[in-house]
Amino acid sequence: MHPLDPIFKPQSIAVVGASRRPGSIGREVLHNLIEYDFHGKVFPVNPKADFIHSIKAFPTVTSIPDPVDVAVIVVPRDEVPAVVDDCARKGVKGLVVITSGFAETGEEGRKFEKQLVEKVNQYGMRMIGPNCMGVINADPEIRMDGTFAPALPLEGRIGFMSQSGALGVVILNMARELDIGFSYFVSMGNKANTSGNDLLLYWEDDPLTDLILMYLESIGNPVRFMQIARRITKHKPIVMVKAGRTGAGARAASSHTGALVARQGLDLATDALLDQCGVIRVNTVKELFDLALAFSKNPLPRGNRLGILTNAGGPAIMATDAAITMGLEVIKLSEGTAAGLRKLLPPEAAVSNPVDTTPKASPRTFAACARLLLEDDGIDSLLLIFVPPMMISPTDVVAGIDGVRREFSKPVLGVVMATENAFDELNQKQPGHMALYHFPEPAVYALATMERHRHWRERPVGEVRQFPAEREAARQLLEAARARGEVHLSTPDAFRLLECYGIPVARSAVAASIDELEIQAKQVRFPAVLKAIAPGLVHKTEAGGVAVDIRTLDELLTAARRMSEAVSAHAVAAEGATPSSIPTGFLLQEYMRGGREVIVGMTQDPNFGPLLMFGLGGIYVETVKDVTFRVPPLTDVDAREMIRQIRGYRLLEGVRGEPPIDFEALAVILERFSQMVGDLPQMAEVEVNPLMVFPAAADFCAVDARVRLGLPNGD
Ligand code: COA
């Protein structure tokens, strides 16, 4: 037996705090359990009443003569610990604590919650909540509605977990209207003992749950979430509304990576994390339902070729536009299919894709056309668009298509552009009907998302590879810099660090003065690049701290003099001259021509820890902002996807006859970078920009790198 079974598959339930007052939460929970016809025993517990809701009540849990699997607790907060003790004496294994007033209220509540959790753990119980709306198991063998939500749920194959109780109520209401049913519905509350991850694991192999929906405000343990979700999404889709998209806020950032994250102000880390584990993130509850409808009522498509069957031109054009924008193909029909349609339809009908039947088509003709389209091997999914003419009922049309679609394992979605009354009638007369939408775009969005999810399922899992590295040397280098009180590594140290992880760097030499530069110049071939070194200098180009294509020693010395003045002047203008922004030396490098510039970076997200970035680099990075993010560790597949996802991928492939860069070598650099970030939590930010990439891996080199140190404990 699973430890959560007493909560979700009980044979007997005590409602502790079942109240005599109609309308109170305690009363509503009891009422729902009875109304939903729980297949087991229900015991109201209330010391002040003999009976509640016509049912014999007990003063305490221990006084109940029968065994009790789960207690739904609805007593005032201060009474909760004593009730839990009583439950333990009775041998109750599961608790659902609806009572609020815990960690959500502040410090005192947090302490109270901590004590409650300790008690629950000590007794070896499992608990949902506190501060939750309750739980539902709609399995016909169980039928437990232990919530106080007014709408009783329909039975279905969706597991839903919500961190917000109020939203849970709304979702249950809306789901009924949309004919969406649940296997489980769980209001998680404060997730004090049972987390979203625990519930995911519980549903992973649950035969009654095909689709998981989540409304979350926080992901408690992102690393564990990633491991679990990655596995589950390979056989069950997970769709999540993650609230709190904004709010990363501006944070101190001295790198492009950090600045891009802060400036976008978006929850990039969550996006990256969910993307990496195949979880479909939506922004709104509406989108959640749009997808829930499609996923719960259809198989996944086998490809992206869409057939559209309509009785009105305009909406079909809208659907076609949306489909193409979202990556679906509105293909040409086979000649056989077109000929078959021609026989069924009047001469003015269009038998290309979209197939426009004209408003005259009867429900039977519609169904016959749908059959022909579904029989066509060139079509992976079908979208029906129906604008009801006076004499034809949408219910009849949907019933006709429903009769046909079940014979095929292809998704069929419907758009019925009709009033709510028509949908009510449909729900009543045609329960379990196909996924229906009011407008074409949400239906197309759902189909395109299903297609993307199919890609995810078929995508290889990938592996996190370990490369030979000088880990200890890298660690010592960071510790030594910290011991010297440095916040940023010097450029030579940053280069050395990259070399420890096999990331190639440009041949370079360092000089503390112009005189020394003259000597060092012998080590580097011309043409060369000269860069100012100043510990606090962040954006060298803007400060006049970079000179390229230097061809002679004379040019070099002139450039160095000019650079000293420019960087000092820039420092004074920008911030008043601080010692850290005045140049302390020069870095001389070979000038790498003909390469393409990319950026590889890492910044720390306050919730998730390190976040990796890859994109087009050089001076364009902040203007073009063509970057992708991932949470480490990167698998080999992640690294390759990260590269493919940027808009500038074409540039790396080569335009106007240029050869492509060595993508394999670039992907390995990303994997090595990810390994370095994982090994060295002392780093707060790292940025390799630009990394020059070429058709030949041997030419790859980082020409600039910045490493900011964090606190000793890795913060
Ligand atoms: N054992 C059994 N029953 C008890 C009890 C105990 N130790 N202590 C009190 N009760 C009974 C009371 O007698 C009362 O029954 P009655 O109405 O028939 O007299 C019932 O439990 C409720 O107690 P009451 O003091 O009236 O509390 P309440 O109904 O005003 O509030 C909560 C109780 C749990 C609803 C309230 O504390 C709370 O937390 N509300 C917020 C819940 C919430 O929003 N949760 C999150 C949702 S997302």
Short mmCIF file of N, CA and C in Angstrom, two decimals, residues 42-186:
data_model
loop_
_atom_site.label_atom_id
_atom_site.label_comp_id
_atom_site.label_asym_id
_atom_site.label_seq_id
_atom_site.Cartn_x
_atom_site.Cartn_y
_atom_site.Cartn_z
N VAL A 42 -18.65 7.45 6.59
CA VAL A 42 -18.29 8.82 6.96
C VAL A 42 -18.71 9.05 8.42
N PHE A 43 -17.78 9.59 9.21
CA PHE A 43 -18.08 9.85 10.62
C PHE A 43 -17.87 11.33 10.95
N PRO A 44 -18.97 12.05 11.22
CA PRO A 44 -18.79 13.42 11.70
C PRO A 44 -18.22 13.40 13.12
N VAL A 45 -17.30 14.29 13.41
CA VAL A 45 -16.77 14.38 14.78
C VAL A 45 -17.00 15.80 15.28
N ASN A 46 -17.73 15.89 16.39
CA ASN A 46 -18.04 17.20 16.97
C ASN A 46 -18.48 16.97 18.41
N PRO A 47 -17.75 17.55 19.37
CA PRO A 47 -18.08 17.25 20.78
C PRO A 47 -19.41 17.86 21.22
N LYS A 48 -19.93 18.79 20.39
CA LYS A 48 -21.13 19.50 20.85
C LYS A 48 -22.42 18.95 20.25
N ALA A 49 -22.33 17.93 19.41
CA ALA A 49 -23.55 17.50 18.72
C ALA A 49 -23.65 15.98 18.70
N ASP A 50 -24.91 15.48 18.80
CA ASP A 50 -25.16 14.04 18.70
C ASP A 50 -25.20 13.59 17.24
N PHE A 51 -25.73 14.48 16.46
CA PHE A 51 -25.83 14.15 15.03
C PHE A 51 -25.61 15.42 14.21
N ILE A 52 -25.11 15.23 13.01
CA ILE A 52 -24.92 16.35 12.09
C ILE A 52 -25.36 15.90 10.71
N HIS A 53 -26.16 16.73 10.07
CA HIS A 53 -26.60 16.39 8.71
C HIS A 53 -27.29 15.01 8.72
N SER A 54 -28.06 14.79 9.74
CA SER A 54 -28.80 13.53 9.93
C SER A 54 -27.91 12.31 10.17
N ILE A 55 -26.64 12.53 10.48
CA ILE A 55 -25.74 11.39 10.69
C ILE A 55 -25.24 11.42 12.13
N LYS A 56 -25.15 10.25 12.73
CA LYS A 56 -24.66 10.18 14.11
C LYS A 56 -23.26 10.79 14.19
N ALA A 57 -23.06 11.66 15.17
CA ALA A 57 -21.74 12.29 15.34
C ALA A 57 -21.03 11.71 16.56
N PHE A 58 -19.71 11.84 16.56
CA PHE A 58 -18.89 11.32 17.67
C PHE A 58 -18.11 12.49 18.29
N PRO A 59 -17.94 12.44 19.61
CA PRO A 59 -17.27 13.59 20.25
C PRO A 59 -15.78 13.66 19.93
N THR A 60 -15.17 12.51 19.69
CA THR A 60 -13.73 12.48 19.37
C THR A 60 -13.50 11.41 18.31
N VAL A 61 -12.30 11.43 17.73
CA VAL A 61 -11.99 10.39 16.73
C VAL A 61 -11.85 9.04 17.42
N THR A 62 -11.26 9.05 18.62
CA THR A 62 -11.07 7.76 19.33
C THR A 62 -12.40 7.12 19.71
N SER A 63 -13.44 7.92 19.79
CA SER A 63 -14.71 7.31 20.19
C SER A 63 -15.45 6.66 19.01
N ILE A 64 -14.91 6.78 17.80
CA ILE A 64 -15.54 6.12 16.64
C ILE A 64 -15.27 4.62 16.76
N PRO A 65 -16.32 3.80 16.68
CA PRO A 65 -16.07 2.36 16.89
C PRO A 65 -15.32 1.68 15.74
N ASP A 66 -15.46 2.20 14.51
CA ASP A 66 -14.83 1.55 13.34
C ASP A 66 -13.44 2.12 13.09
N PRO A 67 -12.63 1.40 12.31
CA PRO A 67 -11.35 1.99 11.91
C PRO A 67 -11.56 3.24 11.06
N VAL A 68 -10.61 4.15 11.12
CA VAL A 68 -10.69 5.38 10.31
C VAL A 68 -9.39 5.51 9.50
N ASP A 69 -9.51 5.69 8.20
CA ASP A 69 -8.31 5.82 7.35
C ASP A 69 -7.81 7.26 7.30
N VAL A 70 -8.73 8.18 7.08
CA VAL A 70 -8.31 9.57 6.91
C VAL A 70 -9.22 10.50 7.72
N ALA A 71 -8.60 11.54 8.28
CA ALA A 71 -9.40 12.55 8.97
C ALA A 71 -9.30 13.86 8.20
N VAL A 72 -10.44 14.41 7.84
CA VAL A 72 -10.45 15.74 7.24
C VAL A 72 -10.67 16.71 8.40
N ILE A 73 -9.69 17.58 8.61
CA ILE A 73 -9.71 18.41 9.83
C ILE A 73 -10.16 19.83 9.50
N VAL A 74 -11.24 20.22 10.17
CA VAL A 74 -11.84 21.54 9.91
C VAL A 74 -12.13 22.23 11.23
N VAL A 75 -11.22 22.06 12.18
CA VAL A 75 -11.41 22.72 13.49
C VAL A 75 -10.54 23.98 13.54
N PRO A 76 -10.83 24.92 14.45
CA PRO A 76 -9.98 26.11 14.55
C PRO A 76 -8.52 25.72 14.77
N ARG A 77 -7.61 26.59 14.30
CA ARG A 77 -6.20 26.23 14.24
C ARG A 77 -5.64 25.68 15.56
N ASP A 78 -5.96 26.35 16.67
CA ASP A 78 -5.32 25.94 17.92
C ASP A 78 -5.76 24.56 18.39
N GLU A 79 -6.87 24.09 17.83
CA GLU A 79 -7.37 22.75 18.20
C GLU A 79 -6.69 21.65 17.39
N VAL A 80 -6.03 22.04 16.28
CA VAL A 80 -5.53 21.03 15.34
C VAL A 80 -4.55 20.04 15.99
N PRO A 81 -3.54 20.51 16.78
CA PRO A 81 -2.59 19.55 17.33
C PRO A 81 -3.26 18.48 18.19
N ALA A 82 -4.23 18.89 19.01
CA ALA A 82 -4.90 17.91 19.88
C ALA A 82 -5.68 16.91 19.03
N VAL A 83 -6.28 17.39 17.95
CA VAL A 83 -7.03 16.49 17.06
C VAL A 83 -6.07 15.48 16.42
N VAL A 84 -4.88 15.96 16.03
CA VAL A 84 -3.90 15.06 15.40
C VAL A 84 -3.48 13.98 16.42
N ASP A 85 -3.29 14.39 17.69
CA ASP A 85 -2.96 13.39 18.73
C ASP A 85 -4.06 12.35 18.83
N ASP A 86 -5.28 12.84 18.81
CA ASP A 86 -6.43 11.93 18.92
C ASP A 86 -6.46 10.96 17.73
N CYS A 87 -6.18 11.51 16.54
CA CYS A 87 -6.15 10.68 15.33
C CYS A 87 -5.07 9.60 15.46
N ALA A 88 -3.93 9.99 16.00
CA ALA A 88 -2.82 9.04 16.14
C ALA A 88 -3.23 7.90 17.08
N ARG A 89 -3.89 8.28 18.15
CA ARG A 89 -4.34 7.24 19.11
C ARG A 89 -5.27 6.25 18.41
N LYS A 90 -6.03 6.78 17.47
CA LYS A 90 -7.01 5.93 16.77
C LYS A 90 -6.35 5.12 15.65
N GLY A 91 -5.13 5.46 15.31
CA GLY A 91 -4.44 4.74 14.22
C GLY A 91 -4.74 5.31 12.85
N VAL A 92 -5.21 6.56 12.80
CA VAL A 92 -5.49 7.19 11.50
C VAL A 92 -4.16 7.44 10.79
N LYS A 93 -4.10 7.13 9.51
CA LYS A 93 -2.82 7.26 8.78
C LYS A 93 -2.76 8.50 7.87
N GLY A 94 -3.92 9.04 7.55
CA GLY A 94 -3.93 10.19 6.63
C GLY A 94 -4.69 11.38 7.19
N LEU A 95 -4.18 12.58 6.90
CA LEU A 95 -4.85 13.80 7.36
C LEU A 95 -5.02 14.75 6.18
N VAL A 96 -6.17 15.41 6.15
CA VAL A 96 -6.34 16.52 5.21
C VAL A 96 -6.70 17.71 6.08
N VAL A 97 -5.78 18.66 6.19
CA VAL A 97 -6.01 19.78 7.11
C VAL A 97 -6.45 21.01 6.31
N ILE A 98 -7.71 21.31 6.43
CA ILE A 98 -8.29 22.46 5.71
C ILE A 98 -8.04 23.76 6.47
N THR A 99 -7.95 23.65 7.76
CA THR A 99 -7.76 24.82 8.63
C THR A 99 -6.60 25.71 8.14
N SER A 100 -6.83 27.01 8.18
CA SER A 100 -5.75 27.94 7.81
C SER A 100 -5.19 28.61 9.06
N GLY A 101 -4.25 29.52 8.86
CA GLY A 101 -3.63 30.21 10.00
C GLY A 101 -2.23 29.70 10.27
N PHE A 102 -1.62 29.05 9.28
CA PHE A 102 -0.28 28.47 9.46
C PHE A 102 0.77 29.34 8.76
N ALA A 103 1.71 28.69 8.04
CA ALA A 103 2.85 29.44 7.50
C ALA A 103 2.43 30.61 6.61
N GLU A 104 1.24 30.53 6.04
CA GLU A 104 0.81 31.59 5.13
C GLU A 104 0.56 32.91 5.86
N THR A 105 0.52 32.85 7.21
CA THR A 105 0.17 34.08 7.94
C THR A 105 1.38 34.80 8.54
N GLY A 106 2.56 34.18 8.50
CA GLY A 106 3.73 34.88 9.05
C GLY A 106 4.49 34.01 10.03
N GLU A 107 5.32 34.66 10.82
CA GLU A 107 6.29 33.94 11.64
C GLU A 107 5.63 33.00 12.66
N GLU A 108 4.62 33.51 13.36
CA GLU A 108 3.99 32.69 14.40
C GLU A 108 3.33 31.45 13.77
N GLY A 109 2.65 31.69 12.65
CA GLY A 109 1.99 30.60 11.93
C GLY A 109 3.01 29.59 11.42
N ARG A 110 4.17 30.11 11.02
CA ARG A 110 5.23 29.22 10.50
C ARG A 110 5.70 28.26 11.60
N LYS A 111 5.85 28.82 12.79
CA LYS A 111 6.28 27.98 13.93
C LYS A 111 5.23 26.91 14.22
N PHE A 112 4.00 27.35 14.20
CA PHE A 112 2.88 26.44 14.48
C PHE A 112 2.87 25.30 13.45
N GLU A 113 3.12 25.69 12.21
CA GLU A 113 3.12 24.68 11.13
C GLU A 113 4.27 23.68 11.32
N LYS A 114 5.42 24.24 11.72
CA LYS A 114 6.59 23.37 11.91
C LYS A 114 6.29 22.31 12.98
N GLN A 115 5.67 22.79 14.08
CA GLN A 115 5.33 21.84 15.15
C GLN A 115 4.33 20.79 14.66
N LEU A 116 3.38 21.25 13.85
CA LEU A 116 2.38 20.32 13.32
C LEU A 116 3.05 19.24 12.46
N VAL A 117 3.96 19.70 11.58
CA VAL A 117 4.64 18.75 10.68
C VAL A 117 5.46 17.76 11.49
N GLU A 118 6.14 18.26 12.53
CA GLU A 118 6.94 17.35 13.37
C GLU A 118 6.06 16.27 13.99
N LYS A 119 4.90 16.71 14.45
CA LYS A 119 3.96 15.76 15.07
C LYS A 119 3.52 14.70 14.05
N VAL A 120 3.14 15.19 12.88
CA VAL A 120 2.64 14.29 11.83
C VAL A 120 3.73 13.28 11.44
N ASN A 121 4.94 13.78 11.29
CA ASN A 121 6.05 12.90 10.91
C ASN A 121 6.33 11.88 12.00
N GLN A 122 6.30 12.37 13.24
CA GLN A 122 6.56 11.50 14.38
C GLN A 122 5.56 10.35 14.43
N TYR A 123 4.31 10.65 14.10
CA TYR A 123 3.28 9.61 14.12
C TYR A 123 3.31 8.76 12.84
N GLY A 124 4.16 9.13 11.92
CA GLY A 124 4.23 8.36 10.66
C GLY A 124 2.99 8.54 9.80
N MET A 125 2.33 9.68 9.95
CA MET A 125 1.14 9.94 9.13
C MET A 125 1.54 10.69 7.88
N ARG A 126 0.63 10.79 6.92
CA ARG A 126 0.81 11.70 5.79
C ARG A 126 -0.29 12.75 5.85
N MET A 127 0.05 13.94 5.39
CA MET A 127 -0.90 15.05 5.52
C MET A 127 -0.94 15.86 4.22
N ILE A 128 -2.12 16.25 3.81
CA ILE A 128 -2.29 17.25 2.75
C ILE A 128 -2.66 18.55 3.46
N GLY A 129 -2.11 19.66 3.04
CA GLY A 129 -2.38 20.95 3.67
C GLY A 129 -1.23 21.33 4.60
N PRO A 130 -1.48 22.13 5.63
CA PRO A 130 -2.77 22.75 5.99
C PRO A 130 -3.12 23.87 5.01
N ASN A 131 -4.22 24.57 5.35
CA ASN A 131 -4.67 25.70 4.54
C ASN A 131 -5.02 25.24 3.14
N CYS A 132 -5.81 24.17 3.05
CA CYS A 132 -6.18 23.67 1.71
C CYS A 132 -7.69 23.55 1.59
N MET A 133 -8.11 23.21 0.39
CA MET A 133 -9.55 23.11 0.14
C MET A 133 -10.03 21.67 0.18
N GLY A 134 -9.09 20.74 0.35
CA GLY A 134 -9.47 19.34 0.44
C GLY A 134 -9.08 18.54 -0.78
N VAL A 135 -9.51 17.29 -0.82
CA VAL A 135 -9.10 16.39 -1.92
C VAL A 135 -10.32 15.66 -2.49
N ILE A 136 -10.16 15.27 -3.75
CA ILE A 136 -11.23 14.52 -4.44
C ILE A 136 -10.59 13.31 -5.12
N ASN A 137 -11.25 12.17 -5.02
CA ASN A 137 -10.91 11.03 -5.87
C ASN A 137 -12.21 10.61 -6.56
N ALA A 138 -12.28 10.82 -7.87
CA ALA A 138 -13.54 10.60 -8.59
C ALA A 138 -13.67 9.16 -9.10
N ASP A 139 -12.69 8.31 -8.79
CA ASP A 139 -12.77 6.90 -9.18
C ASP A 139 -14.14 6.34 -8.75
N PRO A 140 -14.90 5.73 -9.67
CA PRO A 140 -16.22 5.22 -9.32
C PRO A 140 -16.19 4.24 -8.14
N GLU A 141 -15.05 3.62 -7.90
CA GLU A 141 -14.93 2.69 -6.76
C GLU A 141 -14.78 3.43 -5.45
N ILE A 142 -14.43 4.71 -5.49
CA ILE A 142 -14.14 5.48 -4.27
C ILE A 142 -15.15 6.63 -4.10
N ARG A 143 -15.22 7.47 -5.07
CA ARG A 143 -16.10 8.66 -5.07
C ARG A 143 -16.00 9.45 -3.77
N MET A 144 -14.84 10.06 -3.62
CA MET A 144 -14.62 10.85 -2.41
C MET A 144 -14.49 12.32 -2.80
N ASP A 145 -15.43 13.15 -2.34
CA ASP A 145 -15.27 14.60 -2.50
C ASP A 145 -15.10 15.19 -1.11
N GLY A 146 -13.88 15.28 -0.68
CA GLY A 146 -13.58 15.82 0.65
C GLY A 146 -13.20 17.28 0.57
N THR A 147 -13.95 18.05 -0.21
CA THR A 147 -13.70 19.49 -0.30
C THR A 147 -14.95 20.24 0.10
N PHE A 148 -14.83 21.56 0.18
CA PHE A 148 -16.04 22.36 0.42
C PHE A 148 -16.41 23.15 -0.83
N ALA A 149 -15.91 22.69 -2.00
CA ALA A 149 -16.25 23.37 -3.26
C ALA A 149 -17.70 23.09 -3.62
N PRO A 150 -18.39 24.11 -4.13
CA PRO A 150 -19.81 23.89 -4.43
C PRO A 150 -20.07 22.92 -5.59
N ALA A 151 -19.15 22.88 -6.60
CA ALA A 151 -19.43 22.03 -7.77
C ALA A 151 -18.85 20.64 -7.57
N LEU A 152 -19.69 19.64 -7.74
CA LEU A 152 -19.17 18.27 -7.66
C LEU A 152 -18.49 17.93 -8.98
N PRO A 153 -17.36 17.26 -8.92
CA PRO A 153 -16.61 17.05 -10.16
C PRO A 153 -17.17 15.93 -11.02
N LEU A 154 -16.92 16.04 -12.33
CA LEU A 154 -17.22 14.94 -13.24
C LEU A 154 -16.07 13.95 -13.15
N GLU A 155 -16.40 12.70 -13.43
CA GLU A 155 -15.34 11.69 -13.41
C GLU A 155 -14.56 11.76 -14.72
N GLY A 156 -13.25 11.69 -14.65
CA GLY A 156 -12.43 11.74 -15.86
C GLY A 156 -11.06 11.16 -15.61
N ARG A 157 -10.10 11.53 -16.42
CA ARG A 157 -8.78 10.89 -16.32
C ARG A 157 -7.67 11.94 -16.12
N ILE A 158 -8.04 13.05 -15.47
CA ILE A 158 -7.08 14.12 -15.23
C ILE A 158 -6.79 14.23 -13.74
N GLY A 159 -5.51 14.23 -13.39
CA GLY A 159 -5.12 14.52 -12.02
C GLY A 159 -4.80 16.01 -11.94
N PHE A 160 -5.44 16.70 -11.02
CA PHE A 160 -5.23 18.15 -10.93
C PHE A 160 -4.72 18.49 -9.53
N MET A 161 -3.61 19.25 -9.47
CA MET A 161 -3.19 19.74 -8.16
C MET A 161 -3.09 21.26 -8.21
N SER A 162 -3.58 21.87 -7.13
CA SER A 162 -3.59 23.33 -7.11
C SER A 162 -3.01 23.82 -5.80
N GLN A 163 -2.13 24.81 -5.93
CA GLN A 163 -1.56 25.39 -4.71
C GLN A 163 -2.49 26.47 -4.16
N SER A 164 -3.44 26.89 -4.99
CA SER A 164 -4.40 27.89 -4.52
C SER A 164 -5.77 27.24 -4.37
N GLY A 165 -6.33 27.33 -3.18
CA GLY A 165 -7.63 26.74 -2.94
C GLY A 165 -8.72 27.47 -3.70
N ALA A 166 -8.65 28.81 -3.67
CA ALA A 166 -9.69 29.61 -4.31
C ALA A 166 -9.74 29.30 -5.80
N LEU A 167 -8.57 29.21 -6.39
CA LEU A 167 -8.53 28.91 -7.82
C LEU A 167 -9.07 27.50 -8.08
N GLY A 168 -8.83 26.63 -7.11
CA GLY A 168 -9.34 25.27 -7.23
C GLY A 168 -10.85 25.26 -7.39
N VAL A 169 -11.52 26.11 -6.60
CA VAL A 169 -12.99 26.18 -6.67
C VAL A 169 -13.40 26.62 -8.07
N VAL A 170 -12.72 27.65 -8.57
CA VAL A 170 -13.04 28.18 -9.90
C VAL A 170 -12.84 27.09 -10.95
N ILE A 171 -11.75 26.37 -10.80
CA ILE A 171 -11.42 25.34 -11.79
C ILE A 171 -12.46 24.22 -11.79
N LEU A 172 -12.90 23.84 -10.61
CA LEU A 172 -13.93 22.80 -10.56
C LEU A 172 -15.21 23.27 -11.24
N ASN A 173 -15.56 24.53 -11.01
CA ASN A 173 -16.77 25.07 -11.66
C ASN A 173 -16.63 25.06 -13.16
N MET A 174 -15.50 25.61 -13.62
CA MET A 174 -15.30 25.73 -15.07
C MET A 174 -15.22 24.36 -15.73
N ALA A 175 -14.57 23.43 -15.04
CA ALA A 175 -14.39 22.10 -15.63
C ALA A 175 -15.75 21.46 -15.91
N ARG A 176 -16.66 21.63 -15.01
CA ARG A 176 -18.02 21.06 -15.22
C ARG A 176 -18.64 21.64 -16.46
N GLU A 177 -18.53 22.98 -16.58
CA GLU A 177 -19.12 23.64 -17.76
C GLU A 177 -18.52 23.14 -19.05
N LEU A 178 -17.22 22.81 -18.99
CA LEU A 178 -16.54 22.40 -20.22
C LEU A 178 -16.57 20.89 -20.44
N ASP A 179 -17.29 20.18 -19.55
CA ASP A 179 -17.39 18.73 -19.69
C ASP A 179 -16.03 18.05 -19.47
N ILE A 180 -15.24 18.63 -18.56
CA ILE A 180 -13.93 18.04 -18.24
C ILE A 180 -14.04 17.33 -16.90
N GLY A 181 -13.59 16.10 -16.87
CA GLY A 181 -13.67 15.33 -15.63
C GLY A 181 -12.29 15.06 -15.05
N PHE A 182 -12.26 14.69 -13.77
CA PHE A 182 -11.00 14.46 -13.07
C PHE A 182 -10.93 13.04 -12.53
N SER A 183 -9.70 12.54 -12.38
CA SER A 183 -9.50 11.33 -11.59
C SER A 183 -9.27 11.80 -10.14
N TYR A 184 -8.33 12.74 -9.99
CA TYR A 184 -8.07 13.31 -8.67
C TYR A 184 -8.08 14.84 -8.77
N PHE A 185 -8.45 15.43 -7.67
CA PHE A 185 -8.32 16.89 -7.56
C PHE A 185 -7.74 17.13 -6.17
N VAL A 186 -6.59 17.78 -6.11
CA VAL A 186 -5.96 17.96 -4.80
C VAL A 186 -5.59 19.42 -4.60
#
